[in-house]
CSV table of N, CA and C and ligand atoms in Angstrom, one decimal:
chain,number,residue,atom,x,y,z
A,1,UNK,N,0.8,-1.3,-0.2
A,1,UNK,CA,-0.6,-0.2,0.2
A,1,UNK,C,0.9,1.2,0.1
A,2,UNK,N,0.1,2.6,0.7
A,2,UNK,CA,0.5,3.8,0.4
A,2,UNK,C,-0.1,4.6,0.8
A,3,UNK,N,1.1,5.2,1.2
A,3,UNK,CA,0.9,7.4,2.3
A,3,UNK,C,0.2,7.8,1.2
A,4,UNK,N,-0.9,8.7,1.9
A,4,UNK,CA,-1.5,9.7,1.0
A,4,UNK,C,-2.0,10.7,1.1
A,5,UNK,N,-1.9,11.3,0.6
A,5,UNK,CA,-2.3,13.1,0.9
A,5,UNK,C,-4.2,13.6,0.3
A,6,UNK,N,-4.5,13.8,1.0
A,6,UNK,CA,-6.1,14.7,0.8
A,6,UNK,C,-5.7,16.2,1.2
A,7,UNK,N,-5.3,17.2,0.5
A,7,UNK,CA,-5.7,18.2,0.3
A,7,UNK,C,-6.6,19.7,0.0
A,8,UNK,N,-6.5,20.0,0.4
A,8,UNK,CA,-7.7,21.0,0.2
A,8,UNK,C,-8.0,22.1,1.2
A,9,UNK,N,-9.0,23.2,0.7
A,9,UNK,CA,-8.8,24.4,1.5
A,9,UNK,C,-9.3,24.1,2.8
A,10,UNK,N,-10.6,23.8,3.0
A,10,UNK,CA,-11.3,22.8,4.0
A,10,UNK,C,-11.6,23.9,5.0
A,11,UNK,N,-12.3,25.8,3.6
A,11,UNK,CA,-13.2,26.4,4.9
A,11,UNK,C,-14.5,26.7,4.4
A,12,UNK,N,-15.2,26.3,5.5
A,12,UNK,CA,-14.4,25.1,6.5
A,12,UNK,C,-14.4,23.7,5.7
A,13,UNK,N,-14.3,22.4,6.3
A,13,UNK,CA,-14.7,20.9,6.1
A,13,UNK,C,-16.0,20.9,6.0
A,14,UNK,N,-16.4,19.9,5.0
A,14,UNK,CA,-18.1,19.9,5.1
A,14,UNK,C,-18.2,18.3,4.7
A,15,UNK,N,-18.9,17.6,5.0
A,15,UNK,CA,-19.5,16.5,5.0
A,15,UNK,C,-18.7,15.4,4.3
A,16,UNK,N,-19.2,16.6,3.2
A,16,UNK,CA,-18.2,15.5,1.8
A,16,UNK,C,-16.9,15.7,1.9
A,17,UNK,N,-16.0,16.8,1.7
A,17,UNK,CA,-15.4,16.6,2.7
A,17,UNK,C,-14.5,15.1,3.6
A,18,UNK,N,-15.3,14.9,4.8
A,18,UNK,CA,-15.0,13.9,5.5
A,18,UNK,C,-15.3,13.1,4.9
A,19,UNK,N,-16.2,12.2,4.2
A,19,UNK,CA,-16.5,11.6,3.0
A,19,UNK,C,-15.3,11.3,2.7
A,20,UNK,N,-14.8,11.6,1.8
A,20,UNK,CA,-13.3,11.8,1.0
A,20,UNK,C,-12.7,10.8,2.2
A,21,UNK,N,-12.0,11.4,3.5
A,21,UNK,CA,-11.0,11.5,3.8
A,21,UNK,C,-11.2,10.2,4.9
A,22,UNK,N,-12.6,9.5,5.1
A,22,UNK,CA,-12.6,8.4,5.6
A,22,UNK,C,-12.9,6.9,5.2
A,23,UNK,N,-13.0,7.8,3.9
A,23,UNK,CA,-12.8,6.8,2.5
A,23,UNK,C,-11.3,6.1,2.2
A,24,UNK,N,-10.6,7.5,2.6
A,24,UNK,CA,-9.4,7.4,1.4
A,24,UNK,C,-8.1,6.5,3.0
A,25,UNK,N,-8.6,7.1,4.2
A,25,UNK,CA,-8.2,6.7,4.9
A,25,UNK,C,-8.1,4.8,5.2
A,26,UNK,N,-9.6,4.2,4.5
A,26,UNK,CA,-9.3,2.6,4.3
A,26,UNK,C,-8.9,2.3,3.4
A,27,UNK,N,-8.4,2.9,2.4
A,27,UNK,CA,-7.4,3.0,0.8
A,27,UNK,C,-6.4,2.5,0.9
A,28,UNK,N,-5.7,3.2,2.1
A,28,UNK,CA,-4.2,3.7,2.6
A,28,UNK,C,-3.8,3.9,4.1
A,29,UNK,N,-2.3,3.4,3.3
A,29,UNK,CA,-1.4,3.0,5.4
A,29,UNK,C,-2.1,4.0,6.0
A,30,UNK,N,-1.5,5.0,5.8
A,30,UNK,CA,-1.5,6.9,6.5
A,30,UNK,C,-2.1,7.6,5.3
A,31,UNK,N,-2.1,8.1,5.9
A,31,UNK,CA,-3.6,9.4,5.1
A,31,UNK,C,-3.5,10.9,6.3
A,32,UNK,N,-2.2,12.0,5.8
A,32,UNK,CA,-2.4,13.3,5.8
A,32,UNK,C,-3.4,13.9,5.3
A,33,UNK,N,-4.0,14.2,5.9
A,33,UNK,CA,-5.1,15.8,5.7
A,33,UNK,C,-4.5,17.0,5.7
A,34,UNK,N,-4.4,17.7,4.8
A,34,UNK,CA,-3.7,18.8,5.0
A,34,UNK,C,-4.3,19.9,4.9
A,35,UNK,N,-4.4,21.1,5.5
A,35,UNK,CA,-4.0,22.7,4.6
A,35,UNK,C,-3.6,23.2,4.6
A,36,UNK,N,-4.1,23.5,2.6
A,36,UNK,CA,-3.5,23.4,2.0
A,36,UNK,C,-2.8,25.6,1.7
A,37,UNK,N,-2.8,25.8,0.9
A,37,UNK,CA,-3.0,27.1,1.1
A,37,UNK,C,-3.3,27.2,-1.5
A,38,UNK,N,-4.5,28.0,-1.7
A,38,UNK,CA,-4.5,28.0,-2.3
A,38,UNK,C,-5.3,29.6,-3.1
A,39,UNK,N,-4.2,30.5,-3.8
A,39,UNK,CA,-3.9,31.6,-4.3
A,39,UNK,C,-5.1,31.8,-4.3
A,40,UNK,N,-5.6,31.3,-5.1
A,40,UNK,CA,-7.0,32.3,-5.0
A,40,UNK,C,-8.5,32.2,-4.5
A,41,UNK,N,-8.0,32.2,-3.1
A,41,UNK,CA,-9.3,32.2,-2.1
A,41,UNK,C,-8.6,33.2,-0.5
A,42,UNK,N,-9.6,33.7,-0.1
A,42,UNK,CA,-9.5,34.2,0.8
A,42,UNK,C,-10.5,34.1,1.6
A,43,UNK,N,-9.9,33.2,3.1
A,43,UNK,CA,-9.7,32.5,3.7
A,43,UNK,C,-10.7,32.9,5.0
A,44,UNK,N,-12.6,32.3,5.6
A,44,UNK,CA,-13.0,33.1,6.9
A,44,UNK,C,-12.4,32.4,7.7
A,45,UNK,N,-11.6,31.1,7.7
A,45,UNK,CA,-11.4,30.6,8.8
A,45,UNK,C,-9.6,30.6,8.7
A,46,UNK,N,-9.2,30.5,10.6
A,46,UNK,CA,-7.4,30.2,9.7
A,46,UNK,C,-7.1,29.6,9.6
A,47,UNK,N,-5.8,29.2,9.7
A,47,UNK,CA,-5.6,27.8,9.0
A,47,UNK,C,-5.2,26.9,10.6
A,48,UNK,N,-5.1,27.1,11.6
A,48,UNK,CA,-4.7,27.2,12.9
A,48,UNK,C,-5.9,26.5,13.3
A,49,UNK,N,-7.0,27.6,12.2
A,49,UNK,CA,-8.8,26.5,13.3
A,49,UNK,C,-9.2,25.8,12.1
A,50,UNK,N,-8.9,25.7,11.3
A,50,UNK,CA,-9.1,24.5,10.6
A,50,UNK,C,-8.1,23.4,10.6
A,51,UNK,N,-7.3,23.6,11.2
A,51,UNK,CA,-6.7,22.2,11.4
A,51,UNK,C,-7.3,21.5,12.3
A,52,UNK,N,-7.8,23.2,14.2
A,52,UNK,CA,-8.1,21.8,14.7
A,52,UNK,C,-9.6,21.9,14.6
A,53,UNK,N,-10.6,22.3,13.4
A,53,UNK,CA,-11.2,21.0,13.8
A,53,UNK,C,-11.1,20.2,12.9
A,54,UNK,N,-10.4,19.8,11.9
A,54,UNK,CA,-10.0,18.7,11.3
A,54,UNK,C,-9.7,17.4,12.3
A,55,UNK,N,-8.5,18.0,12.7
A,55,UNK,CA,-7.6,17.1,13.5
A,55,UNK,C,-9.3,16.1,15.4
A,56,UNK,N,-9.7,17.6,15.1
A,56,UNK,CA,-11.2,16.7,16.0
A,56,UNK,C,-12.1,15.7,15.4
A,57,UNK,N,-12.2,16.2,13.8
A,57,UNK,CA,-12.8,15.6,13.4
A,57,UNK,C,-12.7,14.0,12.9
A,58,UNK,N,-10.9,14.1,13.2
A,58,UNK,CA,-10.4,12.7,12.3
A,58,UNK,C,-9.8,12.3,13.9
A,59,UNK,N,-10.2,12.6,15.2
A,59,UNK,CA,-9.9,12.6,15.9
A,59,UNK,C,-9.8,9.9,15.9
A,60,UNK,N,-11.1,9.8,15.1
A,60,UNK,CA,-10.8,8.5,16.0
A,60,UNK,C,-10.7,7.6,14.3
A,61,UNK,N,-9.9,8.4,13.9
A,61,UNK,CA,-9.5,7.7,12.4
A,61,UNK,C,-7.9,7.9,13.1
A,62,UNK,N,-6.6,6.3,13.0
A,62,UNK,CA,-6.0,6.3,13.2
A,62,UNK,C,-5.1,6.8,12.5
A,63,UNK,N,-4.8,6.2,11.8
A,63,UNK,CA,-4.0,6.5,10.9
A,63,UNK,C,-4.5,7.6,9.8
A,64,UNK,N,-4.7,8.6,10.2
A,64,UNK,CA,-5.4,10.5,9.8
A,64,UNK,C,-3.7,11.1,10.6
A,65,UNK,N,-3.4,11.8,9.8
A,65,UNK,CA,-3.0,12.7,10.8
A,65,UNK,C,-2.8,14.4,10.2
A,66,UNK,N,-3.6,15.7,10.8
A,66,UNK,CA,-3.6,16.5,9.9
A,66,UNK,C,-2.6,17.3,10.6
A,67,UNK,N,-1.8,18.3,9.2
A,67,UNK,CA,-1.2,19.2,9.0
A,67,UNK,C,-2.0,20.8,8.0
A,68,UNK,N,-1.5,21.6,8.7
A,68,UNK,CA,-1.0,21.9,7.4
A,68,UNK,C,0.1,23.3,6.2
A,69,UNK,N,0.3,23.3,5.9
A,69,UNK,CA,1.3,23.6,5.0
A,69,UNK,C,1.7,24.7,4.0
A,70,UNK,N,2.5,25.5,3.3
A,70,UNK,CA,3.0,26.6,3.2
A,70,UNK,C,3.5,26.0,2.1
A,71,UNK,N,2.8,26.7,1.1
A,71,UNK,CA,4.6,26.1,-0.6
A,71,UNK,C,3.6,24.5,-1.2
A,72,UNK,N,4.7,24.0,-1.6
A,72,UNK,CA,3.9,23.4,-3.2
A,72,UNK,C,4.1,21.8,-2.4
A,73,UNK,N,2.3,20.8,-3.1
A,73,UNK,CA,1.4,19.7,-2.7
A,73,UNK,C,3.1,18.4,-2.5
A,74,UNK,N,3.4,19.4,-3.9
A,74,UNK,CA,4.5,18.1,-3.9
A,74,UNK,C,6.3,17.3,-3.1
A,75,UNK,N,6.3,19.5,-2.0
A,75,UNK,CA,6.9,18.7,-2.1
A,75,UNK,C,6.3,18.2,0.2
A,76,UNK,N,5.9,19.3,0.2
A,76,UNK,CA,5.5,18.0,1.3
A,76,UNK,C,5.3,16.5,1.4
A,77,UNK,N,4.5,16.0,-0.7
A,77,UNK,CA,4.8,14.9,0.4
A,77,UNK,C,6.6,14.2,-0.4
A,78,UNK,N,7.1,14.5,-1.0
A,78,UNK,CA,8.6,14.2,-0.4
A,78,UNK,C,8.3,14.2,0.6
A,79,UNK,N,8.0,15.3,1.7
A,79,UNK,CA,9.3,15.0,2.9
A,79,UNK,C,8.3,13.9,3.8
A,80,UNK,N,7.2,13.7,3.6
A,80,UNK,CA,6.5,12.6,4.7
A,80,UNK,C,6.8,11.3,3.9
A,81,UNK,N,7.1,11.2,2.1
A,81,UNK,CA,7.0,9.4,2.3
A,81,UNK,C,5.7,9.3,1.3
A,82,UNK,N,4.9,10.4,0.8
A,82,UNK,CA,3.6,10.3,0.2
A,82,UNK,C,4.1,9.9,-1.2
A,83,UNK,N,3.3,9.0,-2.1
A,83,UNK,CA,3.1,9.0,-3.3
A,83,UNK,C,2.3,9.0,-4.0
A,84,UNK,N,0.9,9.0,-3.0
A,84,UNK,CA,-0.5,9.2,-3.1
A,84,UNK,C,-1.7,11.3,-3.2
A,85,UNK,N,-2.0,11.4,-4.6
A,85,UNK,CA,-3.0,12.8,-4.0
A,85,UNK,C,-4.2,12.7,-3.9
A,86,UNK,N,-4.6,12.4,-3.2
A,86,UNK,CA,-6.2,12.1,-2.9
A,86,UNK,C,-7.2,13.4,-4.0
A,87,UNK,N,-7.9,13.2,-4.2
A,87,UNK,CA,-8.8,14.5,-5.0
A,87,UNK,C,-10.3,13.7,-5.0
A,88,UNK,N,-11.6,14.9,-4.4
A,88,UNK,CA,-13.3,13.9,-4.6
A,88,UNK,C,-13.1,15.0,-5.7
A,89,UNK,N,-14.8,14.2,-6.9
A,89,UNK,CA,-14.5,15.0,-7.8
A,89,UNK,C,-16.9,15.1,-8.0
A,90,UNK,N,-16.4,16.1,-8.1
A,90,UNK,CA,-18.3,16.4,-7.9
A,90,UNK,C,-18.9,16.4,-9.2
A,91,UNK,N,-18.8,17.4,-9.7
A,91,UNK,CA,-18.5,17.8,-11.3
A,91,UNK,C,-18.0,17.7,-12.3
A,92,UNK,N,-18.6,17.4,-13.5
A,92,UNK,CA,-17.6,17.4,-14.8
A,92,UNK,C,-16.7,18.7,-14.9
A,93,UNK,N,-17.4,19.4,-14.2
A,93,UNK,CA,-16.3,21.1,-14.0
A,93,UNK,C,-15.6,20.7,-12.8
A,94,UNK,N,-15.3,20.5,-12.0
A,94,UNK,CA,-14.2,20.1,-11.3
A,94,UNK,C,-13.2,18.9,-11.4
A,95,UNK,N,-14.0,18.7,-12.6
A,95,UNK,CA,-12.4,17.6,-13.5
A,95,UNK,C,-10.8,18.7,-14.3
A,96,UNK,N,-11.9,19.6,-15.0
A,96,UNK,CA,-11.3,20.4,-15.3
A,96,UNK,C,-10.1,20.9,-14.6
A,97,UNK,N,-10.4,21.7,-13.3
A,97,UNK,CA,-9.7,22.3,-12.9
A,97,UNK,C,-8.4,20.8,-11.9
A,98,UNK,N,-9.3,19.6,-11.7
A,98,UNK,CA,-8.5,18.6,-11.1
A,98,UNK,C,-7.9,18.1,-12.0
A,99,UNK,N,-7.8,18.0,-13.1
A,99,UNK,CA,-7.3,17.6,-14.0
A,99,UNK,C,-5.5,18.3,-14.2
A,100,UNK,N,-6.2,19.4,-14.2
A,100,UNK,CA,-5.0,20.5,-14.8
A,100,UNK,C,-3.7,20.5,-13.5
A,101,UNK,N,-4.3,20.4,-11.9
A,101,UNK,CA,-4.2,20.5,-10.9
A,101,UNK,C,-2.9,18.5,-10.9
A,102,UNK,N,-3.2,17.8,-11.5
A,102,UNK,CA,-2.3,16.4,-11.1
A,102,UNK,C,-1.6,16.6,-12.1
A,103,UNK,N,-2.4,17.4,-13.4
A,103,UNK,CA,-1.0,16.8,-14.9
A,103,UNK,C,0.3,18.3,-13.8
A,104,UNK,N,-0.4,19.2,-12.9
A,104,UNK,CA,0.6,20.1,-13.0
A,104,UNK,C,2.2,19.8,-11.5
A,105,UNK,N,1.3,18.6,-10.4
A,105,UNK,CA,2.1,17.9,-9.7
A,105,UNK,C,2.4,16.6,-10.5
A,106,UNK,N,2.5,16.3,-11.1
A,106,UNK,CA,2.8,15.1,-11.4
A,106,UNK,C,4.2,15.4,-12.7
A,107,UNK,N,3.9,16.8,-13.3
A,107,UNK,CA,5.1,17.3,-13.9
A,107,UNK,C,6.6,18.1,-13.1
A,108,UNK,N,5.8,18.2,-11.7
A,108,UNK,CA,6.9,18.8,-10.8
A,108,UNK,C,7.6,17.3,-10.1
A,109,UNK,N,7.3,16.1,-9.8
A,109,UNK,CA,7.2,15.0,-8.6
A,109,UNK,C,6.3,13.6,-9.5
A,110,UNK,N,7.2,13.2,-10.5
A,110,UNK,CA,6.6,12.5,-11.5
A,110,UNK,C,6.1,11.5,-10.8
A,111,UNK,N,6.7,11.1,-9.2
A,111,UNK,CA,6.6,10.0,-8.2
A,111,UNK,C,5.9,9.9,-7.6
A,112,UNK,N,4.8,10.9,-7.8
A,112,UNK,CA,3.2,11.3,-7.1
A,112,UNK,C,2.4,11.5,-8.1
A,113,UNK,N,1.4,10.0,-7.7
A,113,UNK,CA,0.3,9.9,-8.5
A,113,UNK,C,-1.0,10.1,-7.8
A,114,UNK,N,-1.9,11.2,-8.3
A,114,UNK,CA,-3.7,12.0,-8.3
A,114,UNK,C,-3.8,11.0,-8.6
A,115,UNK,N,-5.4,10.1,-7.5
A,115,UNK,CA,-5.9,9.3,-7.7
A,115,UNK,C,-7.4,9.9,-7.6
A,116,UNK,N,-8.4,9.9,-8.0
A,116,UNK,CA,-10.2,10.5,-7.6
A,116,UNK,C,-10.8,10.1,-7.2
A,117,UNK,N,-11.5,10.5,-6.2
A,117,UNK,CA,-12.9,9.9,-5.6
A,117,UNK,C,-13.8,10.5,-6.2
A,118,UNK,N,-15.4,9.5,-6.9
A,118,UNK,CA,-16.3,10.4,-6.9
A,118,UNK,C,-16.9,10.6,-5.0
A,119,UNK,N,-17.2,11.8,-4.9
A,119,UNK,CA,-18.7,12.3,-4.3
A,119,UNK,C,-19.6,11.8,-4.0
A,120,UNK,N,-19.2,11.4,-2.6
A,120,UNK,CA,-21.0,10.9,-1.9
A,120,UNK,C,-22.2,11.8,-3.1
A,121,UNK,N,-23.0,10.7,-3.2
A,121,UNK,CA,-24.2,11.5,-4.1
A,121,UNK,C,-24.6,12.4,-2.9
A,122,UNK,N,-24.7,12.3,-1.9
A,122,UNK,CA,-25.7,12.7,-0.9
A,122,UNK,C,-25.2,14.1,-1.2
A,123,UNK,N,-23.8,14.1,-1.0
A,123,UNK,CA,-23.1,15.4,-1.1
A,123,UNK,C,-22.5,16.4,-2.3
A,124,UNK,N,-23.1,15.5,-2.9
A,124,UNK,CA,-22.6,16.1,-4.7
A,124,UNK,C,-22.3,17.7,-4.8
A,125,UNK,N,-23.6,18.0,-4.4
A,125,UNK,CA,-24.3,19.4,-4.2
A,125,UNK,C,-22.9,20.2,-3.4
A,126,UNK,N,-22.6,20.1,-2.3
A,126,UNK,CA,-21.7,20.4,-1.2
A,126,UNK,C,-21.1,21.7,-1.7
A,127,UNK,N,-19.9,22.0,-1.0
A,127,UNK,CA,-19.1,23.0,-1.4
A,127,UNK,C,-19.0,24.2,-0.1
A,128,UNK,N,-17.8,23.9,0.5
A,128,UNK,CA,-17.2,25.2,1.7
A,128,UNK,C,-17.9,25.8,1.4
A,129,UNK,N,-17.7,27.1,-0.1
A,129,UNK,CA,-18.6,28.0,-0.6
A,129,UNK,C,-20.5,28.0,-0.3
A,130,UNK,N,-20.0,27.0,-0.6
A,130,UNK,CA,-21.9,27.6,-0.6
A,130,UNK,C,-22.7,26.8,0.5
A,131,UNK,N,-21.9,26.5,1.7
A,131,UNK,CA,-21.8,26.5,3.2
A,131,UNK,C,-21.8,27.7,3.7
A,132,UNK,N,-21.0,28.5,3.7
A,132,UNK,CA,-20.2,29.3,3.8
A,132,UNK,C,-21.6,30.8,3.6
A,133,UNK,N,-21.8,30.4,2.6
A,133,UNK,CA,-23.7,31.5,1.9
A,133,UNK,C,-24.5,31.6,2.3
A,134,UNK,N,-24.7,30.0,2.9
A,134,UNK,CA,-25.8,29.7,3.7
A,134,UNK,C,-25.9,30.8,5.3
A,135,UNK,N,-24.2,29.8,5.7
A,135,UNK,CA,-24.0,30.5,6.8
A,135,UNK,C,-24.3,31.7,7.6
A,136,UNK,N,-23.7,32.4,6.4
A,136,UNK,CA,-23.7,33.9,5.9
A,136,UNK,C,-24.6,35.2,6.2
A,137,UNK,N,-25.5,34.2,5.6
A,137,UNK,CA,-27.6,35.2,5.5
A,137,UNK,C,-28.1,34.2,7.1
A,138,UNK,N,-27.5,33.2,7.9
A,138,UNK,CA,-28.8,32.9,8.5
A,138,UNK,C,-29.9,31.5,8.4
A,139,UNK,N,-28.7,30.9,7.3
A,139,UNK,CA,-30.2,30.2,6.8
A,139,UNK,C,-28.9,28.6,7.8
A,140,UNK,N,-30.1,27.4,7.2
A,140,UNK,CA,-29.6,26.1,8.5
A,140,UNK,C,-28.4,26.0,7.9
A,141,UNK,N,-26.9,24.7,8.8
A,141,UNK,CA,-26.2,24.0,7.4
A,141,UNK,C,-26.5,23.2,7.9
A,142,UNK,N,-27.2,22.1,8.8
A,142,UNK,CA,-26.9,21.2,9.6
A,142,UNK,C,-26.6,20.0,9.0
A,143,UNK,N,-26.5,19.3,9.0
A,143,UNK,CA,-26.2,18.3,8.1
A,143,UNK,C,-26.2,18.1,6.1
A,144,UNK,N,-25.1,19.8,6.4
A,144,UNK,CA,-23.4,19.6,4.8
A,144,UNK,C,-22.6,19.8,6.2
A,145,UNK,N,-22.4,20.3,7.2
A,145,UNK,CA,-21.2,20.4,7.8
A,145,UNK,C,-21.4,19.3,9.4
A,146,UNK,N,-19.9,19.5,9.5
A,146,UNK,CA,-20.1,18.2,11.1
A,146,UNK,C,-20.7,19.5,11.8
A,147,UNK,N,-21.2,18.6,13.4
A,147,UNK,CA,-21.6,19.8,13.9
A,147,UNK,C,-20.9,20.6,14.5
A,148,UNK,N,-19.4,20.3,14.6
A,148,UNK,CA,-18.8,21.5,15.6
A,148,UNK,C,-18.4,22.2,14.5
A,149,UNK,N,-18.5,22.1,12.6
A,149,UNK,CA,-18.0,23.4,11.9
A,149,UNK,C,-19.5,24.4,12.5
A,150,UNK,N,-20.7,23.5,11.8
A,150,UNK,CA,-21.4,24.2,12.8
A,150,UNK,C,-22.2,25.7,13.3
A,151,UNK,N,-21.5,24.8,14.3
A,151,UNK,CA,-21.2,26.1,15.1
A,151,UNK,C,-20.4,27.1,15.9
A,152,UNK,N,-19.3,26.7,14.2
A,152,UNK,CA,-18.0,26.9,14.7
A,152,UNK,C,-18.7,28.9,14.0
A,153,UNK,N,-19.4,28.2,12.6
A,153,UNK,CA,-19.9,28.8,11.0
A,153,UNK,C,-20.9,29.8,12.6
A,154,UNK,N,-21.8,29.4,13.3
A,154,UNK,CA,-22.9,30.8,13.6
A,154,UNK,C,-21.9,31.4,14.2
A,155,UNK,N,-20.9,31.4,15.1
A,155,UNK,CA,-19.6,32.0,16.2
A,155,UNK,C,-19.5,33.1,15.0
A,156,UNK,N,-18.8,32.1,14.0
A,156,UNK,CA,-18.0,33.5,12.9
A,156,UNK,C,-19.1,34.7,12.9
A,157,UNK,N,-19.8,34.1,11.9
A,157,UNK,CA,-20.6,35.3,11.5
A,157,UNK,C,-21.3,35.9,12.1
A,158,UNK,N,-22.2,35.6,13.7
A,158,UNK,CA,-22.1,36.5,14.8
A,158,UNK,C,-21.5,37.0,15.4
A,159,UNK,N,-19.9,37.0,15.3
A,159,UNK,CA,-18.9,37.8,16.0
A,159,UNK,C,-19.1,39.2,14.5
A,160,UNK,N,-19.1,38.6,13.9
A,160,UNK,CA,-18.2,39.4,12.3
A,160,UNK,C,-19.3,40.4,12.4
A,161,UNK,N,-21.0,40.1,13.0
A,161,UNK,CA,-21.7,40.7,12.7
A,161,UNK,C,-22.0,42.2,13.4
A,162,UNK,N,-21.3,41.8,14.9
A,162,UNK,CA,-21.9,42.8,16.1
A,162,UNK,C,-20.4,44.0,15.7
B,1,LIG,O1,-9.9,22.8,-1.3
B,1,LIG,P1,-9.2,23.3,-2.6
B,1,LIG,O2,-9.8,25.1,-2.3
B,1,LIG,O3,-9.5,23.1,-4.2
B,1,LIG,O4,-7.9,22.9,-2.6
B,1,LIG,C1,-6.4,23.7,-4.4
B,1,LIG,C2,-5.7,23.3,-3.1
B,1,LIG,C3,-5.2,24.2,-2.0
B,1,LIG,C4,-5.2,20.9,-2.8
B,1,LIG,C5,-4.3,23.9,-4.4
B,1,LIG,O5,-4.8,25.1,-3.9
B,1,LIG,C6,-2.7,23.4,-3.9
B,1,LIG,O6,-2.5,22.3,-4.5
B,1,LIG,N1,-2.5,24.3,-3.0
B,1,LIG,C7,-1.0,23.8,-2.7
B,1,LIG,C8,0.1,24.6,-3.9
B,1,LIG,C9,0.2,23.3,-5.2
B,1,LIG,O7,0.7,22.7,-4.7
B,1,LIG,N2,-0.3,23.6,-6.0
B,1,LIG,C10,-0.4,22.8,-7.2
B,1,LIG,C11,1.0,23.5,-8.3
B,1,LIG,S1,0.3,24.5,-9.0
């Protein structure tokens, strides 16, 4: 088997992300969940907050470690003996972006392969952006994110409107 990396912004982690992490944990020796920086995004939660939430949510999975990293995924992979990057795919539109990333990562380090897992059908419409928009406007995000994330979202937006 191999060690795998599940990278993302996780701003915040959704039930769809947790589904991918849990399934990856059954497929690989060790799974590193990596809060990585995406230049295109301004985040609601700090990297520390996102790591802390993920660590709590992954605490029952012994083969999962959670870290954050500034820099190229392939460098983190090389430093941690990781040969597989796992990405969840929802729509065809995800595929175009994800394929480009997979090709870039492979160009940077051909020893690292990207494996795509189809998102569970019950989560296929979920994204962190949609969840944030619903929470920001006072809608219910129950069932879309884990309970602790729901509480953090409510607290975050309440603090912002104070
Ligand atoms: O959840 P996201 O925002 O779709 O995740 C994107 C992420 C963070 C995985 C991506 O932006 C990323 O890989 N960032 C680290 C920098 C890097 O290695 N980029 C790939 C080569 S260009």
